[in-house]
Short mmCIF file of C-alpha atoms in Angstrom, two decimals:
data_model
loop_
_atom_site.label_atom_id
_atom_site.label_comp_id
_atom_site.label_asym_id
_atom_site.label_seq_id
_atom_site.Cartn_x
_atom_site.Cartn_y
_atom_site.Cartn_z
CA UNK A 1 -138.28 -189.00 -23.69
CA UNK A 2 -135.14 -191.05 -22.10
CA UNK A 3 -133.62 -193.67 -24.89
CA UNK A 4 -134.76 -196.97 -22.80
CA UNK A 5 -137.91 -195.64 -22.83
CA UNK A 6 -138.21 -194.53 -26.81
CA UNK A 7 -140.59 -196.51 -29.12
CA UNK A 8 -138.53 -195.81 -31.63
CA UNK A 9 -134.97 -196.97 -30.46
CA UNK A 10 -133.47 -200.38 -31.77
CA UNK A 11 -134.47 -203.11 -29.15
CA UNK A 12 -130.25 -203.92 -28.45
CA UNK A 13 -130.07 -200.63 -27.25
CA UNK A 14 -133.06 -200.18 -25.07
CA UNK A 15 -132.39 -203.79 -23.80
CA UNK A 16 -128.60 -202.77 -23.00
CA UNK A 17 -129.76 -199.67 -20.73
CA UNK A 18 -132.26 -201.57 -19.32
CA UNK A 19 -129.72 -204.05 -17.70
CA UNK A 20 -127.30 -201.31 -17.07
CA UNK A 21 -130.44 -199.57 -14.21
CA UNK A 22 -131.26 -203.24 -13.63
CA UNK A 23 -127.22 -204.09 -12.58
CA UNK A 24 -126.75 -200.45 -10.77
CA UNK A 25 -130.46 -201.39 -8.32
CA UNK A 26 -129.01 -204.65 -7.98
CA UNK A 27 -125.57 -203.40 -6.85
CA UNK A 28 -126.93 -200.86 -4.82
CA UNK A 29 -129.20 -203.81 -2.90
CA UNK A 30 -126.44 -205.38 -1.64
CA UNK A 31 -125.17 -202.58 0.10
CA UNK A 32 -128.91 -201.38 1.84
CA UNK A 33 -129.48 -201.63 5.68
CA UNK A 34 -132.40 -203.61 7.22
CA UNK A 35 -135.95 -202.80 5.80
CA UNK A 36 -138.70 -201.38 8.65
CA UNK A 37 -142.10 -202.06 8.61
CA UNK A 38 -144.19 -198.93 8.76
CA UNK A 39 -147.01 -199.01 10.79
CA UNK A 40 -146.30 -202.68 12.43
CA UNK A 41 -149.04 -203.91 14.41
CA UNK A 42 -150.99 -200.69 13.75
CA UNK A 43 -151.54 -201.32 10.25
CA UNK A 44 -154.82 -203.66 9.64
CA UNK A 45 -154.74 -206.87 7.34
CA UNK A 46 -157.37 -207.93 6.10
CA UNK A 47 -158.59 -211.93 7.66
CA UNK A 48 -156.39 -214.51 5.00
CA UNK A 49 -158.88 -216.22 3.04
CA UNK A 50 -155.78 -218.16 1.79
CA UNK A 51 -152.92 -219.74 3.15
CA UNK A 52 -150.87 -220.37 0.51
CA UNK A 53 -150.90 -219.26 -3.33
CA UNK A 54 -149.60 -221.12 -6.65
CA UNK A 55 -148.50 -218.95 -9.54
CA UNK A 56 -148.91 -220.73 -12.80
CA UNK A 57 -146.97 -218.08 -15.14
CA UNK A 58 -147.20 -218.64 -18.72
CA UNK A 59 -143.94 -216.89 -19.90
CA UNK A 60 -143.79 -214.68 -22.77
CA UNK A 61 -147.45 -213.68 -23.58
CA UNK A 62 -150.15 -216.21 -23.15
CA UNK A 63 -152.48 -215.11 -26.07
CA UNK A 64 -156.23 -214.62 -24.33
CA UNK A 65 -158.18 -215.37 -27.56
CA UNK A 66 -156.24 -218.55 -28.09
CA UNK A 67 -157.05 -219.73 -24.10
CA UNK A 68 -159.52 -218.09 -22.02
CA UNK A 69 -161.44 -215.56 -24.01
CA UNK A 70 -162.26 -216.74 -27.35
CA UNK A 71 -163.56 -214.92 -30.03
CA UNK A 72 -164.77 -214.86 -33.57
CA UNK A 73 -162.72 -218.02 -35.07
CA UNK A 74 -161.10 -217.94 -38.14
CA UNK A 75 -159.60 -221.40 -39.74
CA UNK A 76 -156.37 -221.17 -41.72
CA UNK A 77 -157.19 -220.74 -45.62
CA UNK A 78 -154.78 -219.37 -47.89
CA UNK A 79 -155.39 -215.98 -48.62
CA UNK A 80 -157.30 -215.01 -46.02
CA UNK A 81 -156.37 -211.64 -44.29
CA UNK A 82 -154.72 -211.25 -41.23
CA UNK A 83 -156.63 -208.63 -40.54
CA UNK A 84 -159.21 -210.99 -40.40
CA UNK A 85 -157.99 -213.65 -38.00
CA UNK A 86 -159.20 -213.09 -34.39
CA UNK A 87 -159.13 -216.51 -32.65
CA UNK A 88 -157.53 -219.53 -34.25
CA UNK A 89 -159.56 -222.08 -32.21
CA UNK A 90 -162.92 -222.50 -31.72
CA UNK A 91 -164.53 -222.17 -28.31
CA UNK A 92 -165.66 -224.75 -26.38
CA UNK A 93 -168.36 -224.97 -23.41
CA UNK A 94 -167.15 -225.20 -19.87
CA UNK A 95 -168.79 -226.60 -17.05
CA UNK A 96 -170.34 -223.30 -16.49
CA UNK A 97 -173.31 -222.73 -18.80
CA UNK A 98 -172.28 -219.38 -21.22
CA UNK A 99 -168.69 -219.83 -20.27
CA UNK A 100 -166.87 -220.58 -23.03
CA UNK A 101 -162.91 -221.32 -23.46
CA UNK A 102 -161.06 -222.60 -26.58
CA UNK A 103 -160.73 -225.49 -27.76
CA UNK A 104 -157.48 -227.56 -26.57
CA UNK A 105 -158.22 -226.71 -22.47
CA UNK A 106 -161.43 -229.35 -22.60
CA UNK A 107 -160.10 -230.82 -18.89
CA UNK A 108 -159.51 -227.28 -17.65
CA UNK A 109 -163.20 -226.47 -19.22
CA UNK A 110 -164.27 -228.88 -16.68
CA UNK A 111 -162.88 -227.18 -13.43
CA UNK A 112 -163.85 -223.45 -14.42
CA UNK A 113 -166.99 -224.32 -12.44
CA UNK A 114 -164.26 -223.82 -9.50
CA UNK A 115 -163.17 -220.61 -11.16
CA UNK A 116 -163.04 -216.78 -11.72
CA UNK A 117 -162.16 -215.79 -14.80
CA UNK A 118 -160.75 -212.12 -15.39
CA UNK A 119 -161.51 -211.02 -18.69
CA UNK A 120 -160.27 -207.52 -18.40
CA UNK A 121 -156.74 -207.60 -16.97
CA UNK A 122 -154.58 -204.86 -19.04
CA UNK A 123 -151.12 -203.71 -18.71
CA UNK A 124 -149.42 -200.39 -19.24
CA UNK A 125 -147.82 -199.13 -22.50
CA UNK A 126 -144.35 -199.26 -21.66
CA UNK A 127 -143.25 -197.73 -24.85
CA UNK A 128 -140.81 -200.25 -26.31
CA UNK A 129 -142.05 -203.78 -25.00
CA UNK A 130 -139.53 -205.79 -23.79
CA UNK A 131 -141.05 -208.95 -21.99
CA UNK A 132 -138.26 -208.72 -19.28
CA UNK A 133 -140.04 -204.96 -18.28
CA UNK A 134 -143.12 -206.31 -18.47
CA UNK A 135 -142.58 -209.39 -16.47
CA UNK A 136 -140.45 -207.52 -13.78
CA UNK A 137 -143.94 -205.11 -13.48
CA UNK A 138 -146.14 -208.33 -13.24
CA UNK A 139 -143.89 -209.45 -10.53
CA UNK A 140 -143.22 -206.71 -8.43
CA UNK A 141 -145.93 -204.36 -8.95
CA UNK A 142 -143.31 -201.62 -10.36
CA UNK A 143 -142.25 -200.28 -13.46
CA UNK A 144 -138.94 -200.61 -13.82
CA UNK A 145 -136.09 -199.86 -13.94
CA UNK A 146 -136.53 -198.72 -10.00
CA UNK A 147 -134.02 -197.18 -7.84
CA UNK A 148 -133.97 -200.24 -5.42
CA UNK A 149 -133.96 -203.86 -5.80
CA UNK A 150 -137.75 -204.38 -5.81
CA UNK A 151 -138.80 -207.75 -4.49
CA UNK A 152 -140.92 -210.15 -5.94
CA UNK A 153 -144.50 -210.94 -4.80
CA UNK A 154 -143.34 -214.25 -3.70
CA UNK A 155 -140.51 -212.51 -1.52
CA UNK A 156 -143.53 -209.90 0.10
CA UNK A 157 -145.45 -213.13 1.28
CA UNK A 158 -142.33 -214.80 2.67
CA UNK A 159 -141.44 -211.72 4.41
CA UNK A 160 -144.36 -210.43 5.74
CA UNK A 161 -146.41 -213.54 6.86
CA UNK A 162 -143.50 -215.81 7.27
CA UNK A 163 -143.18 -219.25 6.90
CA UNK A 164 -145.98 -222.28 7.01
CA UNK A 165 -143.57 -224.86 8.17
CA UNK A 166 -140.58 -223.48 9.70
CA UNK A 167 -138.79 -226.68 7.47
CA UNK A 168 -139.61 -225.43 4.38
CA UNK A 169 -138.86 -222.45 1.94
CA UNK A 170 -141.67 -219.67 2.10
CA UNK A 171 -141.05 -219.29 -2.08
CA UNK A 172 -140.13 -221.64 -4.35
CA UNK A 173 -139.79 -221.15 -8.51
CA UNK A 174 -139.91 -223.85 -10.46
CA UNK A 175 -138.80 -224.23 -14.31
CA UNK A 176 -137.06 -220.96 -14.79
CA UNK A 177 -133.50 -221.65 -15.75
CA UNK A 178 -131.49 -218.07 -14.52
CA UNK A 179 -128.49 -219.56 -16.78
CA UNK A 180 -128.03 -220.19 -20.32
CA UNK A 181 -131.17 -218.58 -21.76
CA UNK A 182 -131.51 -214.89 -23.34
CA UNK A 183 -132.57 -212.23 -20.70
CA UNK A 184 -131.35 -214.07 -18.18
CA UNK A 185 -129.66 -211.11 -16.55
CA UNK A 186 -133.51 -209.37 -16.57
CA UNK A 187 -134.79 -213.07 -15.24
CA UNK A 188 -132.60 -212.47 -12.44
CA UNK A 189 -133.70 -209.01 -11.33
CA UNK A 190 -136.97 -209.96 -10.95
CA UNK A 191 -136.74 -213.38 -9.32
CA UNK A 192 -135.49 -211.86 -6.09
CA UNK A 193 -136.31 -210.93 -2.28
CA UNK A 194 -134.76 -207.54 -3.51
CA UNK A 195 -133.94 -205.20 -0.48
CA UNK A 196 -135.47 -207.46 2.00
CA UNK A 197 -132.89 -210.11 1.61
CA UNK A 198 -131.48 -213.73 0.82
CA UNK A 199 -133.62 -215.40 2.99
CA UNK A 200 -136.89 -214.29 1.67
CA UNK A 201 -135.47 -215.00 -1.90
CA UNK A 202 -136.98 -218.41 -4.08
CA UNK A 203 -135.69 -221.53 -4.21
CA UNK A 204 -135.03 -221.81 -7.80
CA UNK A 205 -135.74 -225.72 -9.34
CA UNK A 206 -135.23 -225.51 -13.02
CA UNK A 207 -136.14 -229.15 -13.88
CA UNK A 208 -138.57 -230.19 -11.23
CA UNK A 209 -137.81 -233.86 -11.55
CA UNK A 210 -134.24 -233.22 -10.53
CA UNK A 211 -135.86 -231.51 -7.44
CA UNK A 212 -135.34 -233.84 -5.16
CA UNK A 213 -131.32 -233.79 -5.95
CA UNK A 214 -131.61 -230.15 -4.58
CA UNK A 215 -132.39 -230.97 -1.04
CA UNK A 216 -130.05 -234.12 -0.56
CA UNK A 217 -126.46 -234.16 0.57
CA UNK A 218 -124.31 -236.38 -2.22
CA UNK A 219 -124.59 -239.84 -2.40
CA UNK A 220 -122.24 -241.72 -0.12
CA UNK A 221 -121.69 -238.55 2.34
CA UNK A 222 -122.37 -239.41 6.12
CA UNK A 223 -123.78 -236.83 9.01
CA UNK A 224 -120.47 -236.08 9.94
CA UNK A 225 -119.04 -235.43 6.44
CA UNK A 226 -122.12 -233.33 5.62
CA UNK A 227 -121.55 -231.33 8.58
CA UNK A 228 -118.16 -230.33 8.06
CA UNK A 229 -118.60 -229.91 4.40
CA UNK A 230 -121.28 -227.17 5.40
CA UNK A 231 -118.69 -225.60 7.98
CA UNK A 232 -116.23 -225.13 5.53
CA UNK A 233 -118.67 -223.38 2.67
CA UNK A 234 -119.48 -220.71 5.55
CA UNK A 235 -115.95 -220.23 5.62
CA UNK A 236 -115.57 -219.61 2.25
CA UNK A 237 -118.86 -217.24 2.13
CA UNK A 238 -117.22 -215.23 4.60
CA UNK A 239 -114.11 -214.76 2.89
CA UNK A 240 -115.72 -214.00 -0.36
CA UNK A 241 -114.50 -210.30 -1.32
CA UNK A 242 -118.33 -209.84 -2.13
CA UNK A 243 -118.88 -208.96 1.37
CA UNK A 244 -116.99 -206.06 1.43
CA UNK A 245 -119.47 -204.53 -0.51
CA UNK A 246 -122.68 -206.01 1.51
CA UNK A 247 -124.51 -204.33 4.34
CA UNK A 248 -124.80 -206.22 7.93
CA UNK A 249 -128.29 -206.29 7.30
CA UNK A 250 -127.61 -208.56 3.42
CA UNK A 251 -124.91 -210.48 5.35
CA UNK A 252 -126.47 -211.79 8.16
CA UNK A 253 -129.78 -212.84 5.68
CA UNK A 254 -127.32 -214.53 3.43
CA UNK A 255 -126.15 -216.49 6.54
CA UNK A 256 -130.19 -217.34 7.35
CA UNK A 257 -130.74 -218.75 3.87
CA UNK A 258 -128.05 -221.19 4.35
CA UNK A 259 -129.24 -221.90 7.79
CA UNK A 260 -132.62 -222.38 6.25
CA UNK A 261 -131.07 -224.47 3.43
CA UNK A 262 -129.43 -226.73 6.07
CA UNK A 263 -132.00 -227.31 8.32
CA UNK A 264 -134.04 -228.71 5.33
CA UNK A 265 -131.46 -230.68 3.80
CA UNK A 266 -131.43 -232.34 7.00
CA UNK A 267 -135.40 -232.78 7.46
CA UNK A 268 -137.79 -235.14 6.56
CA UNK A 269 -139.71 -233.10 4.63
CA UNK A 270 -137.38 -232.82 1.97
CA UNK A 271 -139.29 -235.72 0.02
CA UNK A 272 -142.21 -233.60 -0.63
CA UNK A 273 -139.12 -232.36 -3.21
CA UNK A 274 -139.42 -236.08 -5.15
CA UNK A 275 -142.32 -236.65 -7.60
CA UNK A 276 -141.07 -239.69 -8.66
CA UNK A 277 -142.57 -240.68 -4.99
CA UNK A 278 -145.94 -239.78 -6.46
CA UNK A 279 -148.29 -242.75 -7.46
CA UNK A 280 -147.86 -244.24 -11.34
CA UNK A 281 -150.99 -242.81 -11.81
CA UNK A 282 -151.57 -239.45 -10.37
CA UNK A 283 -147.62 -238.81 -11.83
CA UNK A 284 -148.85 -239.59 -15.31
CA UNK A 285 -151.84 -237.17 -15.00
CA UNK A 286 -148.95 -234.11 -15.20
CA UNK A 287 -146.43 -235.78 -16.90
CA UNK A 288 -147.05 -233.69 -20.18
CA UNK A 289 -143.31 -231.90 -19.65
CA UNK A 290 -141.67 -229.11 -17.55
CA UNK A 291 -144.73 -227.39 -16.61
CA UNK A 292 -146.35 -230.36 -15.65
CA UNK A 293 -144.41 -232.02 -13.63
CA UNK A 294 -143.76 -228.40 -12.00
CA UNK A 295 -147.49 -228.09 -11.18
CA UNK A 296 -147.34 -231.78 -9.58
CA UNK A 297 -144.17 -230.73 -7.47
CA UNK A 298 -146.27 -227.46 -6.58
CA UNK A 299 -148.88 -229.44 -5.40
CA UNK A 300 -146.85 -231.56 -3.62
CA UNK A 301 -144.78 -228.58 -1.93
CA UNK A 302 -148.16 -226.67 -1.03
CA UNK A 303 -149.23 -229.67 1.23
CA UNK A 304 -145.67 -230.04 2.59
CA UNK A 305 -146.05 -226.30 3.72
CA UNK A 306 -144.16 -223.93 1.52
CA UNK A 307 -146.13 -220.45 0.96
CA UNK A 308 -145.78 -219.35 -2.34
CA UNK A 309 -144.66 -221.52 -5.06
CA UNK A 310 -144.40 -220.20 -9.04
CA UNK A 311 -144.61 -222.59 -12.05
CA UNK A 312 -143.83 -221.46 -15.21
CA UNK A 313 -143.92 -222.65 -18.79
CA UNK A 314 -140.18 -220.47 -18.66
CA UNK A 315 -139.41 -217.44 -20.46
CA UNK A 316 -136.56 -217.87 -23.44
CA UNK A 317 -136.97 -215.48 -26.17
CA UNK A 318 -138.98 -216.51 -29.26
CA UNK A 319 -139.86 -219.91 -27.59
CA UNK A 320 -143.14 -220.79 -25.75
CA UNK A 321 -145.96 -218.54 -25.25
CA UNK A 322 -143.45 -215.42 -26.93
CA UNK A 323 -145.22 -216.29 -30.27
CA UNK A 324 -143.76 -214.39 -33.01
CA UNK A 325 -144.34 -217.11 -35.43
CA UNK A 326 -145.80 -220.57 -35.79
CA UNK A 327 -148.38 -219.26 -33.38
CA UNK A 328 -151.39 -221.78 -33.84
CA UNK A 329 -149.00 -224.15 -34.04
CA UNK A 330 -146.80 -223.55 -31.20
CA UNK A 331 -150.25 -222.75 -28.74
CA UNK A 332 -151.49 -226.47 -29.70
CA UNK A 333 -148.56 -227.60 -27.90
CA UNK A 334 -148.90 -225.76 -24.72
CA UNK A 335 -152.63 -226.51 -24.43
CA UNK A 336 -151.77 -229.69 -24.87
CA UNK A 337 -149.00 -229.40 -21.47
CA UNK A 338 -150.97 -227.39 -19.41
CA UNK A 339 -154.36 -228.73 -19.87
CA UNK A 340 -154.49 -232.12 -17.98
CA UNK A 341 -151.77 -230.46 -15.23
CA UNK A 342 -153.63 -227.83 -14.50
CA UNK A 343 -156.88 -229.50 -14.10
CA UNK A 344 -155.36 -232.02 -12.39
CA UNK A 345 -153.83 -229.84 -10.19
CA UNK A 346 -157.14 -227.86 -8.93
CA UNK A 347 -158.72 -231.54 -8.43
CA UNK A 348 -155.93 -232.88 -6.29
CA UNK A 349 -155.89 -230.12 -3.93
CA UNK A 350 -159.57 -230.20 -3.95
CA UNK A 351 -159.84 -233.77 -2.86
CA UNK A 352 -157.24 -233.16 -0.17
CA UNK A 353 -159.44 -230.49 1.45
CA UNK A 354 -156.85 -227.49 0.43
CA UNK A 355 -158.36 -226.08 -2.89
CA UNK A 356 -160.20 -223.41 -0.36
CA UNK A 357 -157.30 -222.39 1.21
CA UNK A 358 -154.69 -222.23 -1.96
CA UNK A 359 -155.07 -219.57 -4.29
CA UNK A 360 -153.91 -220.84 -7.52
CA UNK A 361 -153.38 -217.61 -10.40
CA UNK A 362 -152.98 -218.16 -13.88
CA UNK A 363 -151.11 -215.29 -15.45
CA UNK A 364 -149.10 -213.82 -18.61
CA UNK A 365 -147.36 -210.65 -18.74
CA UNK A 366 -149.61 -209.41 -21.69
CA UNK A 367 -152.24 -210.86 -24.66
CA UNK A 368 -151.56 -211.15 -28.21
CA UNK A 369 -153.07 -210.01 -31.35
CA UNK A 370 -152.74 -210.90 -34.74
CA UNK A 371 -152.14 -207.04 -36.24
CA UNK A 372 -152.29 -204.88 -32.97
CA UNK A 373 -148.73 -204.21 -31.34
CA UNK A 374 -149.19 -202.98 -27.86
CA UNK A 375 -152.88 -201.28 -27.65
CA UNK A 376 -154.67 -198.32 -29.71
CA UNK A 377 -152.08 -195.30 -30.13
CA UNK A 378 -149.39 -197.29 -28.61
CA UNK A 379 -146.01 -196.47 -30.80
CA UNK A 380 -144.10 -199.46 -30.10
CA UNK A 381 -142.50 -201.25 -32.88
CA UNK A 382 -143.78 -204.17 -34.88
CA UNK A 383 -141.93 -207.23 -33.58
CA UNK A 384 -143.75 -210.26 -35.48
CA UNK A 385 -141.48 -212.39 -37.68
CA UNK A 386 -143.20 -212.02 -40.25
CA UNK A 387 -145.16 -208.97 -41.45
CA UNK A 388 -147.66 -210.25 -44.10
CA UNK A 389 -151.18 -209.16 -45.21
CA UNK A 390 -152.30 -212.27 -46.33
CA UNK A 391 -152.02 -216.18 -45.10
CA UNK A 392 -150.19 -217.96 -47.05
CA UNK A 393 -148.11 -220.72 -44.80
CA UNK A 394 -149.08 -222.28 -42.16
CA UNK A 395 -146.12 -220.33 -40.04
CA UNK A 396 -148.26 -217.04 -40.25
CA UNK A 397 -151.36 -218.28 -38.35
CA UNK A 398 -151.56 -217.22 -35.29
CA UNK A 399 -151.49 -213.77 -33.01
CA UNK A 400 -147.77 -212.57 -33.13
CA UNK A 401 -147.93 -209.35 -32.11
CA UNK A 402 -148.06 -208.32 -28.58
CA UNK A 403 -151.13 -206.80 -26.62
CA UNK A 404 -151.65 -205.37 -23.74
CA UNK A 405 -155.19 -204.20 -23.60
CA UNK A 406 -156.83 -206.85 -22.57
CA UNK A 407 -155.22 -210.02 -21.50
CA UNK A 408 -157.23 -212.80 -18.97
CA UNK A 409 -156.42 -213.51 -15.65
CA UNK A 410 -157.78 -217.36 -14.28
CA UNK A 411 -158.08 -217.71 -9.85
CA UNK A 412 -159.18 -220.97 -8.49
CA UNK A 413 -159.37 -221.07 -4.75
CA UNK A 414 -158.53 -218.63 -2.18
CA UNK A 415 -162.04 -217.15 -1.41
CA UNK A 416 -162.93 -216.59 -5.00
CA UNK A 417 -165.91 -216.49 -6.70
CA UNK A 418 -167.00 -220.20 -7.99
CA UNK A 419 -167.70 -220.24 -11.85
CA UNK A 420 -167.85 -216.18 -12.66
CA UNK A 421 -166.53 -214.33 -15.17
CA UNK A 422 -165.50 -210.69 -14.62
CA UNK A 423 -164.89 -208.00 -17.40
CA UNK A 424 -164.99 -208.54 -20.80
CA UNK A 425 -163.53 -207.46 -24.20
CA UNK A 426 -164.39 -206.62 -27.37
CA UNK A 427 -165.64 -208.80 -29.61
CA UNK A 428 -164.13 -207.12 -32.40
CA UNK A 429 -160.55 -205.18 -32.86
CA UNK A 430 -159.14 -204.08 -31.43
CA UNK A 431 -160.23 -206.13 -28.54
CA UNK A 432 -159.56 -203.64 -25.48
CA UNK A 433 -161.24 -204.38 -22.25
CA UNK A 434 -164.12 -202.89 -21.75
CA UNK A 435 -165.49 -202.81 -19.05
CA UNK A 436 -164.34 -203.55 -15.67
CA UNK A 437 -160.67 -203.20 -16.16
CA UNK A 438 -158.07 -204.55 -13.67
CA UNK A 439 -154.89 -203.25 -13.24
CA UNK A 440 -151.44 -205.12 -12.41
CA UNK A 441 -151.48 -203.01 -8.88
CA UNK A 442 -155.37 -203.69 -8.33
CA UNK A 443 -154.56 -207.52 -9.21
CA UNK A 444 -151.57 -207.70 -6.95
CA UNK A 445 -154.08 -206.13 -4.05
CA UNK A 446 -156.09 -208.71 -4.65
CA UNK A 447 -153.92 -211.33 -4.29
CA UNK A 448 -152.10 -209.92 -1.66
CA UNK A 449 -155.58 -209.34 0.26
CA UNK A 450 -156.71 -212.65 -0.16
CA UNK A 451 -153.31 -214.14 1.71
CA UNK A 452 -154.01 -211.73 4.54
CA UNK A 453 -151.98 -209.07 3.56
CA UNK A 454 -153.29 -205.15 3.29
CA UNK A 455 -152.11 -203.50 -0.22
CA UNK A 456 -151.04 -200.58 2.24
CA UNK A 457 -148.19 -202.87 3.47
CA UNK A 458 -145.23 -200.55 3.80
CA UNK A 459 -141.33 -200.69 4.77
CA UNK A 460 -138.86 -197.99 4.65
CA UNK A 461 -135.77 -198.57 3.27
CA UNK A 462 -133.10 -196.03 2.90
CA UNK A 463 -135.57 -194.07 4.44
CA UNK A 464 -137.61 -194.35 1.20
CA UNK A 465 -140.97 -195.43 2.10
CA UNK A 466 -141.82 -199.07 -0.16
CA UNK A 467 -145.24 -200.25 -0.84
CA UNK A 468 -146.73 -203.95 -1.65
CA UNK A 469 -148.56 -201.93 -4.51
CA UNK A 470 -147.39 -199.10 -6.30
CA UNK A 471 -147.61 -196.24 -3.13
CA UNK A 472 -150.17 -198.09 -1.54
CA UNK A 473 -152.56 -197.22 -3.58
CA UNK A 474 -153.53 -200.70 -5.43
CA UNK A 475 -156.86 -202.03 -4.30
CA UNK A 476 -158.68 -205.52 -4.26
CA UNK A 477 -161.26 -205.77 -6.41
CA UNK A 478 -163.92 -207.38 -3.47
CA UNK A 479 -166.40 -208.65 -6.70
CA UNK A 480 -164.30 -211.22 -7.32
CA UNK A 481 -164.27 -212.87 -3.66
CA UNK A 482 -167.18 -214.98 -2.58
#
């Protein structure tokens, strides 16, 4: 077995050859020709049943039990066994009779009526789980590290069904900083157009309520001023050094992006960028932080005409959803950020007629579990904080381990089933799916079929034939449209 791949092998080290293959496909991306679709006109897609598709990733291992598939619920007592400890909130009804979610997510109980819920979504055993691998999977549909740049699912939309409104960016992420935050060199691989290119690449908005700063020439600078200040940054692109190492295929996309970029900085449309347009009282339905405010600026991008937008509760190790202690507590707090948003969110677009045609995902990269690292036989190492038998402070409730055998999936919109629940898992540990299981390449081809876009999508590059799923084999799972 290779070292980045061994169970057994500190996490610095498997990390620091994981970046190394990350850098050397990154490198090498530069420096690729122009990618050609196989097939073209030939090749069937499937009729869209969405236009446009909103990516609500919660970063670092959204624990199912503690959201969308409850279990048997255990309430913190000292001395109780971890073993023991399967949910740590109680379910709740939805608006779907049997449907039950946790406790915490009583607005987005209301909406599942709107929903499918995948129960059975399960990941790969990677060996040695690093969230960056698993995330750069979720997002590109391959393991890595790859021999290309692979590009994100945003960047396949953007490339192969172009833009909504030729104004706007086909991708957008929003609250991912790519600076300043551990793995951000693994952040970076993954949040990319890849071989296809700049221009297919996301607009990146950290803090979405600084958006609107991102798409607005500095105060007190005229037309003209603007203009030539724009002139002289292509000069100084094109006498970068960089692009002695860049194909004419990465060159000339670089060049589109900041024709793209322009074009919107001079448009319009560029206020769909500035929540703080939004009504008092719509803006304090998802002001509960970051993620909120990201899913009103998704909403508000989505009508403006941008493709595919991603919202995320951000990755930074040991913070968020990547629970390794303090879980109940910590999972309190983010129900109590994405609730009202997300709700909110599926209700807006509803009421503006564009719920149908917006296919809104909630994902993680894997579940959690409370003893379980991994799944059944996996070897990977035991990364909770702390590894005790018993309960004794209110830091060791909670599921810190990581678990990838069953992890739920949420869709709203998009041609999906209304109010169905697909799969299910154990109700007992370990709590694999069992029945109906969904890959990441089957889920991709769903999503990717439901924009209009067949999972046999292919593009040669390097003469290296390059898939939308993994070979072209992934395939939608049809029970879950309507």
């Amino acid at each position: 077995m290779n070292r980045e791949f061994d169970p057994q092998a500190p996490a610095s080290i498997v990390r620091r050859d994981f970046i190394r293959q990350l850098a050397a496909a990154g490198t090498a991306a530069w420096m690729t020709g122009a990618p050609q679709m196989v097939k073209g006109a030939a090749l069937q897609h499937p009729k869209a049943k969405a236009d446009a598709c909103i990516l609500l990733w919660m970063a670092g291992g959204m624990a199912a039990p503690e959201t969308f598939d409850p279990k048997r619920y255990v309430p913190f007592e000292k001395g109780v066994e971890v073993a023991k400890m399967l949910s740590t909130f109680p379910s709740i009804d939805t608006a779907v009779d049997g449907m039950k979610i946790c406790q915490g997510l009583e607005n987005i109980a209301q909406v599942m009526d709107r929903a499918t819920l995948i129960r059975s979504a399960v990941q790969p055993d990677l060996g040695s789980i690093l969230h960056s691998r698993h995330q750069y999977h979720w997002h590109t549909g391959y393991v890595p590290p790859q021999t290309v740049a692979c590009p994100h699912i945003g960047s396949w939309m953007a490339k192969v069904l172009g833009p909504r409104n030729a104004v706007m960016p086909s991708f957008v992420n929003i609250g991912q900083r790519l600076e300043g935050v551990g793995e951000s060199e693994e952040l970076k691989a993954f949040t990319t157009a890849g071989f296809f290119g700049s221009e297919y690449g996301p607009m990146n908005l950290p803090y979405p309520e600084e958006a609107a700063t991102s798409v607005r020439p500095p105060k007190g600078m005229d037309a003209g001023r603007f203009a030539s200040r724009d002139k002289l940054f292509r000069k100084l692109v094109d006498q970068s050094p960089q692009r002695d190492y860049m194909s004419d295929h990465q060159q000339q996309s670089l060049i589109r992006s900041m024709d793209n970029a322009y074009r919107l900085l001079s448009s319009k449309e560029r206020e769909a960028f500035d929540i703080t347009l939004e009504p008092k009282e719509s803006y304090a339905k998802y002001d509960t932080g970051r993620f909120g405010r990201g899913c009103l600026l998704a909403r508000r991008l989505v009508e403006a005409g941008v493709r595919f937008v991603e919202v995320t509760t951000e990755y930074v190790p040991f913070f968020q959803w990547d629970t390794h202690k303090d879980g109940h507590t910590t999972v309190d707090g983010l129900h109590k950020e994405m609730d009202l948003p997300i709700a909110t969110l599926v209700r807006d677009l509803e009421e503006r007629g564009l719920l149908d045609r917006t296919l809104i995902v909630i994902a993680s990269e894997f579940s959690r579990d409370a003893i379980m690292e991994g799944k059944p036989g996996s070897n990977a190492n035991d990364q909770a904080t702390f590894k005790v038998e018993r309960l004794e402070e209110m830091k060791h409730y909670g599921l810190h381990r990581h678990f990838t055998a069953g992890t739920s999936v949420v869709m709203f919109g998009g041609g999906v089933k209304k109010g169905f629940v697909y799969g299910e898992t154990a109700d007992e540990r370990p709590l694999v799916a069992t029945k109906n299981p969904v890959n990441v390449m089957d889920l991709h081809a769903t999503i990717m079929t439901a924009m209009g876009i067949s999972p046999k999508t292919e593009y040669l590059i390097e003469g290296r034939p390059f898939y939308v799923t993994e070979d072209g084999k992934g395939k939608a799972v049809e029970d879950l449209f309507a």
